[in-house]
Coordinates of N, CA, C and O in Angstrom, one line a residue:
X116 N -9.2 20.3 -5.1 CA -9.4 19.4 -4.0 C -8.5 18.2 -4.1 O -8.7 17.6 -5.2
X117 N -7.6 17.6 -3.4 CA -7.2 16.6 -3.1 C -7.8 15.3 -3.0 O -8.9 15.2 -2.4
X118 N -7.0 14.2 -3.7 CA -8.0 12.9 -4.1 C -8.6 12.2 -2.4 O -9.7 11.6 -2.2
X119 N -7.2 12.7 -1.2 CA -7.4 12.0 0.0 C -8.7 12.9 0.3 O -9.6 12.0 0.6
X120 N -9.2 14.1 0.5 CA -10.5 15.2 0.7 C -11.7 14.4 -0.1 O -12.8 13.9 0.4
X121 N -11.4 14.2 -1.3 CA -12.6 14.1 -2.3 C -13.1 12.7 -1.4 O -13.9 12.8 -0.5
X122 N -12.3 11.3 -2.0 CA -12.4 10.6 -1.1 C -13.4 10.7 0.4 O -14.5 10.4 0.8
X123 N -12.0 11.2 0.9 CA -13.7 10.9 2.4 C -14.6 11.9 2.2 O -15.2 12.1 3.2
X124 N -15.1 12.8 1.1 CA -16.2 13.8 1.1 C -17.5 12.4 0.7 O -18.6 12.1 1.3
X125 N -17.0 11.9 -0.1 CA -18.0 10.9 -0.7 C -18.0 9.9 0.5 O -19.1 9.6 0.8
X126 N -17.0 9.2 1.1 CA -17.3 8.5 2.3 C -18.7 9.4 3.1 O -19.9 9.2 2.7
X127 N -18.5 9.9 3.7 CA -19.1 11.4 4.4 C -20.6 11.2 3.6 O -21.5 11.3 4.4
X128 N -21.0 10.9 2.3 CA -22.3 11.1 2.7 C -23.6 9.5 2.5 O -24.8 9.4 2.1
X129 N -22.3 8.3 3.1 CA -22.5 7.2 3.5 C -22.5 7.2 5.3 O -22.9 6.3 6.1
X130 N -22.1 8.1 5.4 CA -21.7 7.9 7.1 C -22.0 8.9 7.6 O -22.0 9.9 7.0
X131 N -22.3 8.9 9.0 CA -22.2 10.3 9.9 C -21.6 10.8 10.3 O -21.8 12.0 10.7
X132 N -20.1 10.2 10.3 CA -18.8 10.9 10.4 C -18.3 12.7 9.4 O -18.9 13.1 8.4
X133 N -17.7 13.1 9.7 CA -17.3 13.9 9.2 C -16.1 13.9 8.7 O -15.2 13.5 9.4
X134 N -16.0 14.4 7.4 CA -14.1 13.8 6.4 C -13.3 14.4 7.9 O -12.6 13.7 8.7
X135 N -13.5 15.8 8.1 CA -12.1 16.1 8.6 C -12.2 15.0 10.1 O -11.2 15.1 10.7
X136 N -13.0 14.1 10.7 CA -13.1 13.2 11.8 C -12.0 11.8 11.5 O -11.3 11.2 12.3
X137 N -12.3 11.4 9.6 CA -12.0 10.1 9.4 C -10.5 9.9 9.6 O -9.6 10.7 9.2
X138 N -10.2 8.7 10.3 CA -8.5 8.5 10.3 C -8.5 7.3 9.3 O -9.6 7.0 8.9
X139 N -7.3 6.3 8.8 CA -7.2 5.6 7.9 C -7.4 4.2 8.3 O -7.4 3.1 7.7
X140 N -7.5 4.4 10.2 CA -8.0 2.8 10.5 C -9.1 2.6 10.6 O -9.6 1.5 10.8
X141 N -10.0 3.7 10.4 CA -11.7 3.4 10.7 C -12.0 2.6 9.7 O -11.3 2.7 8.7
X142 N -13.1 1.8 9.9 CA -13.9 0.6 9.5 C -15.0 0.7 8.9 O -15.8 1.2 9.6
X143 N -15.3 0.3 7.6 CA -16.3 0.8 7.0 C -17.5 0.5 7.8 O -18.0 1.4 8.4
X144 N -18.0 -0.8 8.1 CA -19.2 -1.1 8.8 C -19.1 -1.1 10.1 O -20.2 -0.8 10.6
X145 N -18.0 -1.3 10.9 CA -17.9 -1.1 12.3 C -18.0 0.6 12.7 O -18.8 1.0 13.6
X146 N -17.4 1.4 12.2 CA -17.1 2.2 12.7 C -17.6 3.6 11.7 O -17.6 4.8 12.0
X147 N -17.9 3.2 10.6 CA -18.9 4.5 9.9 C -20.5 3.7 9.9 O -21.5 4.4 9.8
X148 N -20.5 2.8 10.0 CA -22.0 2.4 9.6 C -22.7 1.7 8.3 O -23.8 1.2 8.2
X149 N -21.5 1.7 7.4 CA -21.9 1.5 6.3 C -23.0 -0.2 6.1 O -22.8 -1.1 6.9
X150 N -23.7 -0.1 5.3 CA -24.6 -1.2 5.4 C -24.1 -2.0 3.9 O -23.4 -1.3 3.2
X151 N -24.2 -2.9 3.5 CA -23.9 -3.8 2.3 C -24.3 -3.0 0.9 O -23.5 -3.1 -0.1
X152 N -25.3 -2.2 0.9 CA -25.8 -1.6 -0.6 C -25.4 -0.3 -0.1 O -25.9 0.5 -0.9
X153 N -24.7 0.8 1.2 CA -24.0 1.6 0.6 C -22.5 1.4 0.4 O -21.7 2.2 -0.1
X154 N -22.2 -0.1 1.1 CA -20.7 0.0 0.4 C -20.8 0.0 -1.2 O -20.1 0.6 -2.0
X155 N -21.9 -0.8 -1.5 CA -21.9 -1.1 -3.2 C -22.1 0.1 -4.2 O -21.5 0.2 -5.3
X156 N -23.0 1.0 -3.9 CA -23.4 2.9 -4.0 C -22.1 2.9 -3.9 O -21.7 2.4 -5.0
X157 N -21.0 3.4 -3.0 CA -20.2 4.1 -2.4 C -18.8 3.6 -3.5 O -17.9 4.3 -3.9
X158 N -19.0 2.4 -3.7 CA -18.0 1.9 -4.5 C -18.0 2.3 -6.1 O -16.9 2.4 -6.7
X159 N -19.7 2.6 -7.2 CA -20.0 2.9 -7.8 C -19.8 4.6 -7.8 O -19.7 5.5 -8.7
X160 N -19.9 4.5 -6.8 CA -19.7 6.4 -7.0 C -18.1 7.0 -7.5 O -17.7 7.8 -8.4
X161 N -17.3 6.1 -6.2 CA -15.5 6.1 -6.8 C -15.1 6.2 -8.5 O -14.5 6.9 -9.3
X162 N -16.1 5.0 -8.6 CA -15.6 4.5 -9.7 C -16.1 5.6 -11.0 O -15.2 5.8 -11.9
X163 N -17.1 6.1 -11.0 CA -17.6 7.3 -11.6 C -16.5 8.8 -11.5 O -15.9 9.5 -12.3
X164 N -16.4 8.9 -10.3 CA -15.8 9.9 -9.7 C -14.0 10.3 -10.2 O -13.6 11.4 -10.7
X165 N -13.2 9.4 -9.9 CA -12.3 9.1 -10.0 C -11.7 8.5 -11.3 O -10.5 8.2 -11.5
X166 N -12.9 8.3 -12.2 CA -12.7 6.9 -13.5 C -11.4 6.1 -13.4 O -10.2 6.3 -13.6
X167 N -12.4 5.1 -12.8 CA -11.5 4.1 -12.4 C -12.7 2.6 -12.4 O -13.9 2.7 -12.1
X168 N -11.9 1.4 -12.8 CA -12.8 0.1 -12.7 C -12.2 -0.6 -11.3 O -11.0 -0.9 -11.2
X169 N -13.2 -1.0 -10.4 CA -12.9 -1.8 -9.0 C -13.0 -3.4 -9.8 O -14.0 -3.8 -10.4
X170 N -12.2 -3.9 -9.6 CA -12.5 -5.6 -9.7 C -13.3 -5.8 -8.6 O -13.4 -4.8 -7.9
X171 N -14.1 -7.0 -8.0 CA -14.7 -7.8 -7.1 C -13.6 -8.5 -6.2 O -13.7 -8.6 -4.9
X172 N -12.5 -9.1 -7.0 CA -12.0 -9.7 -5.8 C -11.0 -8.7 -5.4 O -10.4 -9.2 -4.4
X173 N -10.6 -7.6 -5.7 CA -9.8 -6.2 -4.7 C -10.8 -6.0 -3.6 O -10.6 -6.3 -2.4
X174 N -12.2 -5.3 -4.2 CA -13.1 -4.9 -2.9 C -13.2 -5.5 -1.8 O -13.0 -4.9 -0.8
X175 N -13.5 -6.9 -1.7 CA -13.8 -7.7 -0.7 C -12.6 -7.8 0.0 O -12.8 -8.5 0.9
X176 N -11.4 -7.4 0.0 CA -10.3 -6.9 0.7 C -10.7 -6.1 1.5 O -10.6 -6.7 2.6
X177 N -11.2 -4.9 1.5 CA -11.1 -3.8 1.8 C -12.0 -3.7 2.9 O -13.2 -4.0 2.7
X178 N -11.5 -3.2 4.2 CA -11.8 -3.3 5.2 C -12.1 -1.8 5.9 O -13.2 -1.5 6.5
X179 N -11.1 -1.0 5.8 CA -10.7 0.3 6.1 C -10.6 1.6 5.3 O -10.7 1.3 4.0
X180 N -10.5 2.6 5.4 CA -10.6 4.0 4.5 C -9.2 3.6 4.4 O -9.2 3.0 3.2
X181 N -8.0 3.5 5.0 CA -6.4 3.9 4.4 C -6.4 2.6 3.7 O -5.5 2.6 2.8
X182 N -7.3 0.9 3.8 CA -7.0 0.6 2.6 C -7.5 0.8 1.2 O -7.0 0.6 0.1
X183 N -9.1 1.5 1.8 CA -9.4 1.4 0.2 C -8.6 3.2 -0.4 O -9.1 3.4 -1.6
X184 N -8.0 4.1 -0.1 CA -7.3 5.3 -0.6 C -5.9 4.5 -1.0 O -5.2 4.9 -1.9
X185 N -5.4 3.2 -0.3 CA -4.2 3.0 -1.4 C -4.5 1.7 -2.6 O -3.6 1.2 -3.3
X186 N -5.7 1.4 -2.7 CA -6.6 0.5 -3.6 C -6.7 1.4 -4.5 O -6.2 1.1 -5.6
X187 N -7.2 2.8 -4.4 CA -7.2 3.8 -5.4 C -5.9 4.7 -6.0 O -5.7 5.1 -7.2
X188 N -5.4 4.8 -5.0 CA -3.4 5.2 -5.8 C -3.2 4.8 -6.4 O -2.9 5.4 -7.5
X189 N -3.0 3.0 -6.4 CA -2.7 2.3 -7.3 C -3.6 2.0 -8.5 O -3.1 1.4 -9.5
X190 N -5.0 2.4 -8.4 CA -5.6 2.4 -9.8 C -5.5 3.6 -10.4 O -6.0 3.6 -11.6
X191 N -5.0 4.9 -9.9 CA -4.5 6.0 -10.8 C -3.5 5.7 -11.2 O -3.0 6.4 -12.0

């Protein structure tokens, strides 16, 4: 599976959307739904998933799916 698939599979079970639906401008809380404690879940899961450590001041960037997939390129 591809990191871009894996990725929104885990978006996908924060949201009602479906991976193959997500494009890279959608919006985590406008436009999937996400609420404050599953961005925080969702972020903890990456980080498990992927082994990788998020800083605090990267996240609070992160607005969109295509920014946080190149937040994670760059931590692989």
């Amino acid at each position: 599976m591809n990191q871009e698939l894996e990725f929104k599979n885990i978006v996908a079970q924060y949201s009602k959307v479906k991976p193959e639906e997500m494009t890279g401008e959608m919006r985590f809380r406008e436009d999937l739904g996400f609420t404050s404690l599953d961005f925080m879940s969702f972020l903890g899961e990456l980080e498990d998933t992927f082994d990788i450590e998020l800083e605090e001041t990267e996240v609070t960037q992160i607005t969109t799916l295509e920014e946080a997939l190149k937040l994670l390129e760059e931590l692989q």
